[in-house]
mmCIF file of C-alpha atoms and ligand atoms in Angstrom:
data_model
loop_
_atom_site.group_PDB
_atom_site.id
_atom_site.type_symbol
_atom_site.label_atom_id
_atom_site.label_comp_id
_atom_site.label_asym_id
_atom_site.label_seq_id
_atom_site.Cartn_x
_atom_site.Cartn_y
_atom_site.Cartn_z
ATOM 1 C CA UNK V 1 72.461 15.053 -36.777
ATOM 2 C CA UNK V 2 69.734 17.672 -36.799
ATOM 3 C CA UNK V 3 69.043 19.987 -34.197
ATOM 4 C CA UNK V 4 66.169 20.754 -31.944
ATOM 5 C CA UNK V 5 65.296 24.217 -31.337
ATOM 6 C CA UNK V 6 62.738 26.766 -30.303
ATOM 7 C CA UNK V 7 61.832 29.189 -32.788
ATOM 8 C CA UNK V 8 62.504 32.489 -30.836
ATOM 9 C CA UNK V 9 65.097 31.110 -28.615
ATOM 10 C CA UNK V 10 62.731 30.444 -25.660
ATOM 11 C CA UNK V 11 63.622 28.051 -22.922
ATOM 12 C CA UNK V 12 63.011 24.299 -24.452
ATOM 13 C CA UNK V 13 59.473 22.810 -22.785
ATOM 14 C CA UNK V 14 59.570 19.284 -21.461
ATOM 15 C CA UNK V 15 58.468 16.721 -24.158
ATOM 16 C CA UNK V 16 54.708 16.015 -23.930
ATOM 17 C CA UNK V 17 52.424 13.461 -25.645
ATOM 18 C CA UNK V 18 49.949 14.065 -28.311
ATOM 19 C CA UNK V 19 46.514 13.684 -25.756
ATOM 20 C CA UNK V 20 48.547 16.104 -23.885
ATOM 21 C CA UNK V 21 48.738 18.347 -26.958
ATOM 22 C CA UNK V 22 45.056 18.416 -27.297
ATOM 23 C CA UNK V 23 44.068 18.201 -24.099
ATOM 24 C CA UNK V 24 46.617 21.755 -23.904
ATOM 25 C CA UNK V 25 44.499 23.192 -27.062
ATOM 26 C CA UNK V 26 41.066 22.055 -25.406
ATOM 27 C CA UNK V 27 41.413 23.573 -22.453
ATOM 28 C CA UNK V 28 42.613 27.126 -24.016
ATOM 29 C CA UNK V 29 39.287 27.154 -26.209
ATOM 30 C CA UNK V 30 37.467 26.280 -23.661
ATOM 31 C CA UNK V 31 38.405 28.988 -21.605
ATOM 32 C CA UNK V 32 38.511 31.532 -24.468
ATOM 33 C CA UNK V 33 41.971 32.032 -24.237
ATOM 34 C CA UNK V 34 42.465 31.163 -27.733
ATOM 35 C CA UNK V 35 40.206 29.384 -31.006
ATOM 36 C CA UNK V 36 41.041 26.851 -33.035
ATOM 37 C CA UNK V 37 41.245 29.294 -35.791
ATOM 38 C CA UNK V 38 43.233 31.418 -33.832
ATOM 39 C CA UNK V 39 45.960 28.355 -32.928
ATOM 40 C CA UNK V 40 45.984 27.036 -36.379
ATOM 41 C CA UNK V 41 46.853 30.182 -37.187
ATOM 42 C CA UNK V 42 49.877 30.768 -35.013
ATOM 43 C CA UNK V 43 51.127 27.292 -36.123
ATOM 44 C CA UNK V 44 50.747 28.729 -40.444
ATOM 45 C CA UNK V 45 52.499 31.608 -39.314
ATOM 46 C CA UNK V 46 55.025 29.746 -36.943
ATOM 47 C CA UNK V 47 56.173 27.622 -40.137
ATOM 48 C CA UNK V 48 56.331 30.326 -42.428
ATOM 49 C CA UNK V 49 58.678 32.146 -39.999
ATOM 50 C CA UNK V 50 60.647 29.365 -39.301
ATOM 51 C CA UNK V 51 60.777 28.786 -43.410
ATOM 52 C CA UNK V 52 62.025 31.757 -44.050
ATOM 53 C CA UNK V 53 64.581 32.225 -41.121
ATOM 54 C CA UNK V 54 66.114 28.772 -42.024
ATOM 55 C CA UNK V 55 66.278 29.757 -46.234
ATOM 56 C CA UNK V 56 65.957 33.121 -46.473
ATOM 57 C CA UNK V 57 66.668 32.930 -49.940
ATOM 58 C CA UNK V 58 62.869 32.603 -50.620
ATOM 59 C CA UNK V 59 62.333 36.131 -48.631
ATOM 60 C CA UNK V 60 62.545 37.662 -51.852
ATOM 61 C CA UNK V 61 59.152 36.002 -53.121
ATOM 62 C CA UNK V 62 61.166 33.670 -55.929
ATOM 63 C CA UNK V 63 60.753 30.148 -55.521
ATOM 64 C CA UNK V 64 57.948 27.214 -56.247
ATOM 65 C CA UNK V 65 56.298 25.934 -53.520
ATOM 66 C CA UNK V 66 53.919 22.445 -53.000
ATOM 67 C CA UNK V 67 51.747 22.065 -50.215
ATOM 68 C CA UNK V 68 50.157 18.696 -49.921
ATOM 69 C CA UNK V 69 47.323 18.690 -47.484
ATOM 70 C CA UNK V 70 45.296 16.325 -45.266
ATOM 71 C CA UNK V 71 41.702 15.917 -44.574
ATOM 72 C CA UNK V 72 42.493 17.262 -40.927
ATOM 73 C CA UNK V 73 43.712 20.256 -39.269
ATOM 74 C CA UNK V 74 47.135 19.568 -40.279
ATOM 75 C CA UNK V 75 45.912 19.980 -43.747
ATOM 76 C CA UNK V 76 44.854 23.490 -42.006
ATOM 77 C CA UNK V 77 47.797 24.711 -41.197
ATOM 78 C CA UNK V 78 49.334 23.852 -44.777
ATOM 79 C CA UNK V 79 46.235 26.143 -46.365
ATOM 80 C CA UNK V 80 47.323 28.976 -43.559
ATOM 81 C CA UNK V 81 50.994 28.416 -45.141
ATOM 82 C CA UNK V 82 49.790 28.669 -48.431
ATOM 83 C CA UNK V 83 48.166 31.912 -48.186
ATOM 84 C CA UNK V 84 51.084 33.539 -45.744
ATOM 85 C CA UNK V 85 53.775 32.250 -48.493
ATOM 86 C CA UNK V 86 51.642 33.633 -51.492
ATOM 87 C CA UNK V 87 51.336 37.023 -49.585
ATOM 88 C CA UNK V 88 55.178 36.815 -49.662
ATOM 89 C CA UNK V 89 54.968 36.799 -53.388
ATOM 90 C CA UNK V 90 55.824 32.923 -54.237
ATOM 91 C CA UNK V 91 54.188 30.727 -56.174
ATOM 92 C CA UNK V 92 52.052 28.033 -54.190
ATOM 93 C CA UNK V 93 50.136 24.890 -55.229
ATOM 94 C CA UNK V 94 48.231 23.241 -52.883
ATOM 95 C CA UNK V 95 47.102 19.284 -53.346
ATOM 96 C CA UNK V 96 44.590 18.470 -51.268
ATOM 97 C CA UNK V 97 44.049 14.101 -49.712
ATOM 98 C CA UNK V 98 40.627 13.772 -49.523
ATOM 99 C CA UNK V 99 37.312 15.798 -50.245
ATOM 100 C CA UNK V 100 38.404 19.307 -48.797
ATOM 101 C CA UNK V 101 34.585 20.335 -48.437
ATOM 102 C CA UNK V 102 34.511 17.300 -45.230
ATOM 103 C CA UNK V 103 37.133 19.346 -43.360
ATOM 104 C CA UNK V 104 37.115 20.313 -39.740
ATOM 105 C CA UNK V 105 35.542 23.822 -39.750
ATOM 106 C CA UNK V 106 38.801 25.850 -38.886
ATOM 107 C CA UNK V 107 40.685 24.039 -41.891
ATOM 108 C CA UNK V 108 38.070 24.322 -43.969
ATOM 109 C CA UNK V 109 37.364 28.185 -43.538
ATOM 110 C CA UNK V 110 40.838 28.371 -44.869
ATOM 111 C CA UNK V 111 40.876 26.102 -47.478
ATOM 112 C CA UNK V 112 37.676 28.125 -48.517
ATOM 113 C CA UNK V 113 39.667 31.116 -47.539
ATOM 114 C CA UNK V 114 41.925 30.648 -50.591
ATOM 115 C CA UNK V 115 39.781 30.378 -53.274
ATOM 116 C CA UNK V 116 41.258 27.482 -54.862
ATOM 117 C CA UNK V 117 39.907 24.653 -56.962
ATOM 118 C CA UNK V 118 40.609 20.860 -55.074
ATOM 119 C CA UNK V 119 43.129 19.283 -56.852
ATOM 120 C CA UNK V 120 43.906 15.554 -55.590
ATOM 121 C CA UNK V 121 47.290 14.923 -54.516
ATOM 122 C CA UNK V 122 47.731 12.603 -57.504
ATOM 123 C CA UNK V 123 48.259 15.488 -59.424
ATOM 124 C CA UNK V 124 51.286 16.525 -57.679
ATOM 125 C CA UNK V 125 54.176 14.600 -59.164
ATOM 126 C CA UNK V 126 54.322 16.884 -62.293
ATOM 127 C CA UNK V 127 54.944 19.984 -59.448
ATOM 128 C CA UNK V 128 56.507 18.301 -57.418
ATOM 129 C CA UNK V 129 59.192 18.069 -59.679
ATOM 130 C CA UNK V 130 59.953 21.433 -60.161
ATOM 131 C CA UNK V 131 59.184 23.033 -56.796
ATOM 132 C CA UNK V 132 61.951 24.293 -54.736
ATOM 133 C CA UNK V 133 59.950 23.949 -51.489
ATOM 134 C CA UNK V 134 57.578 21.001 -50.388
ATOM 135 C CA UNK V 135 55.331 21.631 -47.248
ATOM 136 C CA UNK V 136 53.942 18.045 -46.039
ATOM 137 C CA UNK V 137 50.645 18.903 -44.080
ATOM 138 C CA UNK V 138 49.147 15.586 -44.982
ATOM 139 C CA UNK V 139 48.977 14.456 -41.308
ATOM 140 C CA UNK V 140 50.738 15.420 -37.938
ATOM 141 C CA UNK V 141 49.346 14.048 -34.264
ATOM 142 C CA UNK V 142 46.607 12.432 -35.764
ATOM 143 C CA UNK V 143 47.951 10.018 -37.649
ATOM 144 C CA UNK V 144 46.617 6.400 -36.919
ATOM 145 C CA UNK V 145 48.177 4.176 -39.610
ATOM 146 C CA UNK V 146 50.661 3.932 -41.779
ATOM 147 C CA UNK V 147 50.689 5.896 -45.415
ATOM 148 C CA UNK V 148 49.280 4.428 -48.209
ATOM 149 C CA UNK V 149 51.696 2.698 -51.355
ATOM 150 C CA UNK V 150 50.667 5.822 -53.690
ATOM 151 C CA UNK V 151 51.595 8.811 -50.844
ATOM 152 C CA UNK V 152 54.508 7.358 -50.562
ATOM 153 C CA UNK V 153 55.101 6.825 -54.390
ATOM 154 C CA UNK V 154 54.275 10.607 -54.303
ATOM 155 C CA UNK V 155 57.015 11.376 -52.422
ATOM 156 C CA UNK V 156 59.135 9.815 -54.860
ATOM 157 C CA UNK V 157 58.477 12.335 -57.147
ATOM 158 C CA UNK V 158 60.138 15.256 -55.285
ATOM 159 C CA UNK V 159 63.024 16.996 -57.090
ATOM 160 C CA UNK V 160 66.692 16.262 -55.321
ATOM 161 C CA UNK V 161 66.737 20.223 -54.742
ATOM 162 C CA UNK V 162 63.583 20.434 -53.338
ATOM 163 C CA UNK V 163 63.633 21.914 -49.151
ATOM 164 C CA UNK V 164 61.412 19.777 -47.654
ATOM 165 C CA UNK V 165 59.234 21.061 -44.598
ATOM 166 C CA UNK V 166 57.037 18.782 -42.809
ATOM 167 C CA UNK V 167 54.320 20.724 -40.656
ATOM 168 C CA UNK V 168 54.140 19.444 -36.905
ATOM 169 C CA UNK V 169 55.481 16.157 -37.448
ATOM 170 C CA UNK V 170 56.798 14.373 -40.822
ATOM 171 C CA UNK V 171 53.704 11.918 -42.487
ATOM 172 C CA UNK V 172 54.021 8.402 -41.614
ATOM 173 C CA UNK V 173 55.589 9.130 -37.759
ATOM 174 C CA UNK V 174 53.376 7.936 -34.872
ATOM 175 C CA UNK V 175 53.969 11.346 -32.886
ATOM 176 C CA UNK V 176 54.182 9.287 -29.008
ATOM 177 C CA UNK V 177 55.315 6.075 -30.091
ATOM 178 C CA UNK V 178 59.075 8.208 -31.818
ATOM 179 C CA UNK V 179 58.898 5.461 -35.067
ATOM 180 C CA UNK V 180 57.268 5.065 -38.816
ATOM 181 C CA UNK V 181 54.029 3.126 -39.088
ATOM 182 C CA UNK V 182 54.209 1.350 -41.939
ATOM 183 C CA UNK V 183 56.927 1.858 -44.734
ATOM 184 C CA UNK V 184 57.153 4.988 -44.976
ATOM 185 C CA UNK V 185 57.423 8.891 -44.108
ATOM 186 C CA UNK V 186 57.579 12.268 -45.237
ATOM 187 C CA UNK V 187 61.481 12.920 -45.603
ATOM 188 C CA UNK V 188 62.003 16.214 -43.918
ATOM 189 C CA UNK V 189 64.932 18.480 -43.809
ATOM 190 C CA UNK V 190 62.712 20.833 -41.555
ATOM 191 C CA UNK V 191 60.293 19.722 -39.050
ATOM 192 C CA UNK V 192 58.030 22.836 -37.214
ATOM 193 C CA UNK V 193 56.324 21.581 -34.213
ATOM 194 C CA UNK V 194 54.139 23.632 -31.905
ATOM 195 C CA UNK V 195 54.155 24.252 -27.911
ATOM 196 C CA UNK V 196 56.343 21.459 -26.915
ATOM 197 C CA UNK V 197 58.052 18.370 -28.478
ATOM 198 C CA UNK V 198 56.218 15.125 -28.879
ATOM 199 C CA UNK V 199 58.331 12.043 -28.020
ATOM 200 C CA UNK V 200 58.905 11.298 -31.863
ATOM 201 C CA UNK V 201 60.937 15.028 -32.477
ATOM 202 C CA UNK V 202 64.380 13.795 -30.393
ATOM 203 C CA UNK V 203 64.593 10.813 -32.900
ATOM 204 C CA UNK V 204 63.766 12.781 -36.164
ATOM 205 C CA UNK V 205 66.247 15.094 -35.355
ATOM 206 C CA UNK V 206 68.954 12.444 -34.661
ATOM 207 C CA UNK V 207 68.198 11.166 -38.430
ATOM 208 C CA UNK V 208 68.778 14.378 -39.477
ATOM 209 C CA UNK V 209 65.992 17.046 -40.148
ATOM 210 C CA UNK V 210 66.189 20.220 -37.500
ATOM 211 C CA UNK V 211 63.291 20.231 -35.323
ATOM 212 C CA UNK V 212 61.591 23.971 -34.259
ATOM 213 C CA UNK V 213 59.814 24.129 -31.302
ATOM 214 C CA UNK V 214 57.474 27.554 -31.966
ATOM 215 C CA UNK V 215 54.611 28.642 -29.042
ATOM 216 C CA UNK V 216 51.323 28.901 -30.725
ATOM 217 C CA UNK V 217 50.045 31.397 -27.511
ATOM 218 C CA UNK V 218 49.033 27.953 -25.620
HETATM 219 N N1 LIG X 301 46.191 20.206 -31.062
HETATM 220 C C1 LIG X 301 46.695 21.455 -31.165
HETATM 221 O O1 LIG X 301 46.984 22.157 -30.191
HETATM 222 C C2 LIG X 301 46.884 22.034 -32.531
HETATM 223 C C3 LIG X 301 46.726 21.202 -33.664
HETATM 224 N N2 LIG X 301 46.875 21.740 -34.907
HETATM 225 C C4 LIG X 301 47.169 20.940 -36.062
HETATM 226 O O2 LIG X 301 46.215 19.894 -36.094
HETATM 227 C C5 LIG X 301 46.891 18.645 -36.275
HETATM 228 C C6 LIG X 301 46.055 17.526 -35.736
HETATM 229 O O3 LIG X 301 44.871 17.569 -36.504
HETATM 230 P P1 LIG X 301 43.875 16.316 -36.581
HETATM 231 O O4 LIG X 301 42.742 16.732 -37.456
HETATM 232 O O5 LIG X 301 43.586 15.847 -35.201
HETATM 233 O O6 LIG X 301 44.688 15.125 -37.253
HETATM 234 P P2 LIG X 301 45.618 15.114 -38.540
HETATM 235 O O7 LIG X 301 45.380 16.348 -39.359
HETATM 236 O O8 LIG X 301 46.981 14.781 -38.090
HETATM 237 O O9 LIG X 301 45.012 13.811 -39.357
HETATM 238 C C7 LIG X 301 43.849 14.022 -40.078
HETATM 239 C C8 LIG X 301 42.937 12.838 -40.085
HETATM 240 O O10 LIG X 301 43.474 11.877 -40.966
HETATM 241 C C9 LIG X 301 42.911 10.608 -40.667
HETATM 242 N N3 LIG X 301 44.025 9.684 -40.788
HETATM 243 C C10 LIG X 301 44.903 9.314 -39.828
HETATM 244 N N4 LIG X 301 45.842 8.475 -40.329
HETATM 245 C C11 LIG X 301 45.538 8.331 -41.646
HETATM 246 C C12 LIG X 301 46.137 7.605 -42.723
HETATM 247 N N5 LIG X 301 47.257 6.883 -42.542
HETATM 248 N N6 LIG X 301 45.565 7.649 -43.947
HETATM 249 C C13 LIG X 301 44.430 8.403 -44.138
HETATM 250 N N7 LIG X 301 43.797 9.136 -43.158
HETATM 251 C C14 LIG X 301 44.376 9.077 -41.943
HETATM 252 C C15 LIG X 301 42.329 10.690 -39.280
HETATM 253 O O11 LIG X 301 40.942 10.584 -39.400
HETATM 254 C C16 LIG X 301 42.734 12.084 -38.803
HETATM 255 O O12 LIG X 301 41.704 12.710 -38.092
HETATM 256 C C17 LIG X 301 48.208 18.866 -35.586
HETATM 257 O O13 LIG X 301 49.170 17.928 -36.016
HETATM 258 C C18 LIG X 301 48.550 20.315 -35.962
HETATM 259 O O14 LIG X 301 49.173 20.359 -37.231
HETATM 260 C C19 LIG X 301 46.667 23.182 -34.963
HETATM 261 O O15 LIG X 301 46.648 23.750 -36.155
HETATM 262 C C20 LIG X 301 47.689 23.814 -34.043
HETATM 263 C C21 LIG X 301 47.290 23.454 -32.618
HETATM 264 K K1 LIG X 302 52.779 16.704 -41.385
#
Protein backbone atom coordinates (compact mmCIF):
# COMPACT_ATOMS: atom_id res chain seq x y z
CA UNK A 1 0.00 0.00 0.00
CA UNK A 2 1.57 3.28 -1.02
CA UNK A 3 1.00 6.44 0.50
CA UNK A 4 -0.36 9.75 -0.54
CA UNK A 5 1.33 12.76 0.55
CA UNK A 6 2.05 16.41 0.05
CA UNK A 7 5.47 17.27 -0.60
CA UNK A 8 6.08 19.92 2.20
CA UNK A 9 3.59 18.58 4.55
CA UNK A 10 0.79 21.02 3.56
CA UNK A 11 -2.80 20.31 4.32
CA UNK A 12 -4.02 17.55 1.54
CA UNK A 13 -6.39 19.55 -1.27
CA UNK A 14 -9.64 17.91 -2.23
CA UNK A 15 -9.23 15.63 -5.34
CA UNK A 16 -9.99 17.55 -8.57
CA UNK A 17 -10.37 16.46 -12.22
CA UNK A 18 -8.03 17.02 -15.01
CA UNK A 19 -10.37 20.09 -16.89
CA UNK A 20 -10.21 21.32 -13.43
CA UNK A 21 -6.40 21.12 -13.53
CA UNK A 22 -6.24 23.21 -16.58
CA UNK A 23 -8.88 25.23 -16.17
CA UNK A 24 -6.68 26.04 -12.47
CA UNK A 25 -3.42 26.68 -14.80
CA UNK A 26 -5.55 28.83 -17.38
CA UNK A 27 -6.85 31.03 -15.23
CA UNK A 28 -3.35 31.79 -13.33
CA UNK A 29 -1.76 32.73 -16.86
CA UNK A 30 -4.35 34.52 -17.67
CA UNK A 31 -4.19 36.67 -14.89
CA UNK A 32 -0.36 36.82 -14.83
CA UNK A 33 -0.09 35.17 -11.75
CA UNK A 34 2.08 32.62 -13.15
CA UNK A 35 3.39 31.24 -17.07
CA UNK A 36 3.39 28.14 -18.35
CA UNK A 37 7.07 28.22 -18.22
CA UNK A 38 6.98 29.33 -14.89
CA UNK A 39 4.44 26.20 -13.71
CA UNK A 40 6.28 23.66 -15.67
CA UNK A 41 8.93 24.73 -13.91
CA UNK A 42 7.73 24.36 -10.35
CA UNK A 43 6.44 20.86 -11.34
CA UNK A 44 10.67 19.88 -12.76
CA UNK A 45 11.69 21.21 -9.62
CA UNK A 46 8.77 19.68 -7.47
CA UNK A 47 9.94 16.08 -8.79
CA UNK A 48 13.43 16.57 -8.39
CA UNK A 49 12.80 17.51 -4.72
CA UNK A 50 10.57 14.91 -4.10
CA UNK A 51 13.38 12.45 -5.91
CA UNK A 52 15.81 13.27 -3.85
CA UNK A 53 13.94 13.47 -0.42
CA UNK A 54 12.51 9.92 -1.09
CA UNK A 55 16.39 8.39 -2.23
CA UNK A 56 18.69 10.59 -1.08
CA UNK A 57 21.28 8.35 -2.00
CA UNK A 58 21.45 10.08 -5.46
CA UNK A 59 22.13 13.61 -3.52
CA UNK A 60 25.60 12.88 -3.97
CA UNK A 61 25.40 13.24 -7.93
CA UNK A 62 26.16 9.18 -8.49
CA UNK A 63 23.60 7.40 -10.22
CA UNK A 64 22.20 6.87 -14.06
CA UNK A 65 19.21 8.38 -14.85
CA UNK A 66 16.51 7.86 -18.09
CA UNK A 67 14.03 10.28 -18.87
CA UNK A 68 11.61 9.25 -21.52
CA UNK A 69 9.62 12.14 -22.80
CA UNK A 70 6.33 12.94 -24.58
CA UNK A 71 5.40 15.18 -27.35
CA UNK A 72 3.46 17.34 -24.65
CA UNK A 73 4.12 19.32 -21.67
CA UNK A 74 4.60 16.33 -19.65
CA UNK A 75 7.49 15.63 -21.85
CA UNK A 76 8.33 19.34 -20.43
CA UNK A 77 8.59 18.74 -17.20
CA UNK A 78 10.87 15.52 -17.81
CA UNK A 79 13.43 18.05 -19.91
CA UNK A 80 13.10 20.57 -16.64
CA UNK A 81 14.11 17.24 -14.60
CA UNK A 82 16.77 16.51 -16.78
CA UNK A 83 18.57 19.66 -16.53
CA UNK A 84 17.83 20.13 -12.49
CA UNK A 85 19.24 16.36 -12.03
CA UNK A 86 22.35 17.04 -14.33
CA UNK A 87 23.01 20.31 -12.29
CA UNK A 88 23.09 17.83 -9.35
CA UNK A 89 25.95 16.12 -11.03
CA UNK A 90 24.18 12.74 -12.41
CA UNK A 91 24.22 11.38 -15.48
CA UNK A 92 20.90 11.93 -17.58
CA UNK A 93 19.64 10.58 -20.93
CA UNK A 94 16.71 11.83 -22.24
CA UNK A 95 14.51 9.78 -25.09
CA UNK A 96 12.30 11.78 -26.62
CA UNK A 97 8.30 10.11 -28.36
CA UNK A 98 7.82 12.04 -31.17
CA UNK A 99 9.53 14.96 -33.21
CA UNK A 100 10.68 17.23 -30.19
CA UNK A 101 10.91 20.35 -32.64
CA UNK A 102 6.50 20.05 -32.75
CA UNK A 103 6.46 20.68 -28.99
CA UNK A 104 4.27 23.08 -27.11
CA UNK A 105 6.44 26.24 -26.81
CA UNK A 106 7.19 25.99 -22.95
CA UNK A 107 8.43 22.24 -23.47
CA UNK A 108 10.12 22.97 -26.27
CA UNK A 109 12.21 26.05 -24.95
CA UNK A 110 13.48 23.43 -22.62
CA UNK A 111 14.06 20.70 -24.66
CA UNK A 112 16.03 23.39 -26.74
CA UNK A 113 17.24 24.57 -23.42
CA UNK A 114 19.39 21.42 -23.06
CA UNK A 115 21.21 21.22 -25.98
CA UNK A 116 20.66 17.73 -26.72
CA UNK A 117 20.44 15.72 -29.91
CA UNK A 118 16.60 13.82 -30.27
CA UNK A 119 17.07 10.44 -29.68
CA UNK A 120 13.76 8.23 -30.21
CA UNK A 121 12.66 6.33 -27.35
CA UNK A 122 13.52 3.13 -29.23
CA UNK A 123 16.85 3.70 -28.31
CA UNK A 124 16.27 3.40 -24.72
CA UNK A 125 16.31 -0.28 -23.87
CA UNK A 126 20.18 -0.45 -24.00
CA UNK A 127 19.97 2.53 -20.97
CA UNK A 128 17.40 1.52 -19.65
CA UNK A 129 19.10 -1.34 -18.52
CA UNK A 130 21.63 0.09 -16.61
CA UNK A 131 20.02 3.21 -15.16
CA UNK A 132 19.33 3.36 -11.55
CA UNK A 133 16.53 5.93 -11.99
CA UNK A 134 13.72 6.03 -14.75
CA UNK A 135 11.60 9.31 -15.00
CA UNK A 136 8.34 8.47 -17.22
CA UNK A 137 7.25 11.95 -18.68
CA UNK A 138 5.79 10.30 -21.71
CA UNK A 139 2.22 11.49 -20.87
CA UNK A 140 0.30 12.69 -17.67
CA UNK A 141 -3.46 14.46 -17.91
CA UNK A 142 -3.43 14.34 -21.42
CA UNK A 143 -3.45 11.09 -22.18
CA UNK A 144 -6.36 9.95 -24.56
CA UNK A 145 -5.63 6.29 -25.39
CA UNK A 146 -4.02 3.59 -24.39
CA UNK A 147 0.04 3.03 -24.97
CA UNK A 148 1.21 1.58 -27.87
CA UNK A 149 2.64 -2.50 -27.98
CA UNK A 150 6.38 -1.05 -28.36
CA UNK A 151 6.11 1.68 -25.14
CA UNK A 152 5.09 -0.85 -23.34
CA UNK A 153 7.73 -3.42 -24.65
CA UNK A 154 10.03 -0.49 -23.60
CA UNK A 155 9.17 -0.72 -20.31
CA UNK A 156 10.14 -4.17 -20.29
CA UNK A 157 13.48 -3.31 -20.62
CA UNK A 158 13.96 -1.54 -17.24
CA UNK A 159 16.56 -3.05 -14.89
CA UNK A 160 14.87 -4.85 -11.57
CA UNK A 161 16.94 -2.09 -9.54
CA UNK A 162 15.87 0.62 -11.40
CA UNK A 163 13.57 3.58 -9.01
CA UNK A 164 10.98 4.29 -11.13
CA UNK A 165 9.35 7.91 -11.06
CA UNK A 166 6.43 8.66 -13.11
CA UNK A 167 5.90 12.57 -13.55
CA UNK A 168 2.18 13.71 -12.74
CA UNK A 169 0.57 10.55 -13.35
CA UNK A 170 2.10 6.98 -14.46
CA UNK A 171 1.71 6.47 -18.69
CA UNK A 172 -1.18 4.48 -19.65
CA UNK A 173 -3.64 5.89 -16.52
CA UNK A 174 -6.71 7.87 -17.65
CA UNK A 175 -6.06 10.65 -14.86
CA UNK A 176 -10.35 11.12 -14.03
CA UNK A 177 -11.51 7.88 -14.99
CA UNK A 178 -8.68 6.12 -11.74
CA UNK A 179 -7.92 2.90 -14.41
CA UNK A 180 -5.34 1.79 -17.41
CA UNK A 181 -6.48 2.37 -20.97
CA UNK A 182 -5.39 -0.25 -22.77
CA UNK A 183 -2.81 -2.93 -21.50
CA UNK A 184 -0.63 -1.20 -20.03
CA UNK A 185 1.18 1.53 -17.72
CA UNK A 186 4.20 3.02 -16.55
CA UNK A 187 5.05 0.91 -13.29
CA UNK A 188 5.85 3.51 -10.73
CA UNK A 189 7.32 3.24 -7.34
CA UNK A 190 6.98 7.17 -7.15
CA UNK A 191 4.25 9.14 -8.57
CA UNK A 192 4.72 13.37 -8.25
CA UNK A 193 1.54 15.07 -8.96
CA UNK A 194 0.97 18.80 -8.86
CA UNK A 195 -1.72 21.14 -6.96
CA UNK A 196 -4.17 18.55 -6.05
CA UNK A 197 -4.86 14.80 -6.69
CA UNK A 198 -6.68 13.65 -9.76
CA UNK A 199 -9.21 10.86 -9.09
CA UNK A 200 -6.69 8.16 -10.52
CA UNK A 201 -3.78 9.00 -7.48
CA UNK A 202 -6.04 7.18 -4.44
CA UNK A 203 -5.98 3.93 -6.61
CA UNK A 204 -2.25 4.08 -7.71
CA UNK A 205 -1.31 4.45 -4.37
CA UNK A 206 -3.42 1.49 -3.11
CA UNK A 207 -1.35 -0.71 -5.80
CA UNK A 208 1.52 0.46 -4.34
CA UNK A 209 3.62 3.49 -5.65
CA UNK A 210 3.59 6.68 -3.01
CA UNK A 211 1.81 9.49 -4.44
CA UNK A 212 3.29 13.40 -3.70
CA UNK A 213 1.04 16.01 -3.86
CA UNK A 214 3.63 19.26 -4.47
CA UNK A 215 1.96 23.09 -5.10
CA UNK A 216 3.29 24.41 -8.29
CA UNK A 217 2.34 28.33 -6.90
CA UNK A 218 -1.34 27.68 -8.48
N1 LIG B 1 -2.15 21.82 -16.39
C1 LIG B 1 -1.26 22.25 -15.48
O1 LIG B 1 -1.56 23.00 -14.54
C2 LIG B 1 0.17 21.84 -15.62
C3 LIG B 1 0.51 20.85 -16.58
N2 LIG B 1 1.82 20.49 -16.72
C4 LIG B 1 2.21 19.25 -17.31
O2 LIG B 1 1.54 19.14 -18.55
C5 LIG B 1 0.91 17.86 -18.64
C6 LIG B 1 -0.25 17.91 -19.58
O3 LIG B 1 0.33 18.27 -20.82
P1 LIG B 1 -0.44 18.04 -22.21
O4 LIG B 1 0.45 18.56 -23.28
O5 LIG B 1 -1.82 18.59 -22.09
O6 LIG B 1 -0.65 16.47 -22.36
P2 LIG B 1 0.38 15.28 -22.14
O7 LIG B 1 1.78 15.80 -22.11
O8 LIG B 1 -0.13 14.47 -21.02
O9 LIG B 1 0.16 14.41 -23.53
C7 LIG B 1 0.80 14.89 -24.66
C8 LIG B 1 0.02 14.69 -25.92
O10 LIG B 1 0.12 13.32 -26.27
C9 LIG B 1 -0.94 13.01 -27.17
N3 LIG B 1 -1.39 11.69 -26.74
C10 LIG B 1 -2.33 11.40 -25.81
N4 LIG B 1 -2.44 10.06 -25.64
C11 LIG B 1 -1.53 9.51 -26.48
C12 LIG B 1 -1.13 8.16 -26.76
N5 LIG B 1 -1.69 7.12 -26.11
N6 LIG B 1 -0.18 7.94 -27.69
C13 LIG B 1 0.40 9.00 -28.34
N7 LIG B 1 0.08 10.32 -28.12
C14 LIG B 1 -0.87 10.53 -27.19
C15 LIG B 1 -1.98 14.09 -27.04
O11 LIG B 1 -2.01 14.79 -28.24
C16 LIG B 1 -1.45 14.96 -25.90
O12 LIG B 1 -1.64 16.32 -26.16
C17 LIG B 1 0.57 17.54 -17.21
O13 LIG B 1 0.34 16.16 -17.03
C18 LIG B 1 1.79 18.07 -16.44
O14 LIG B 1 2.82 17.10 -16.44
C19 LIG B 1 2.77 21.50 -16.27
O15 LIG B 1 4.05 21.29 -16.51
C20 LIG B 1 2.49 21.74 -14.80
C21 LIG B 1 1.15 22.45 -14.70
K1 LIG C 1 3.86 10.59 -16.86
Amino acid sequence: MGRMKTLDGQRMRDVISAEQMRALEGDAIASGRMSGKLLMEGAGLAVTQAILAKWPEFSGGEGSVVILAGPGNNGGDGYVIARLLRERGLSVEVFSMGDPKRLPPDALANFQQLGDVSRPLTEAPHALGRADLVIDALFGIGLTRGLSDDVRDVFGTMGPSARKVAVDVPSGWDADGAVVLGKAAFPADLVVTFHAPKPAHAEIARQGADVIVADIGL
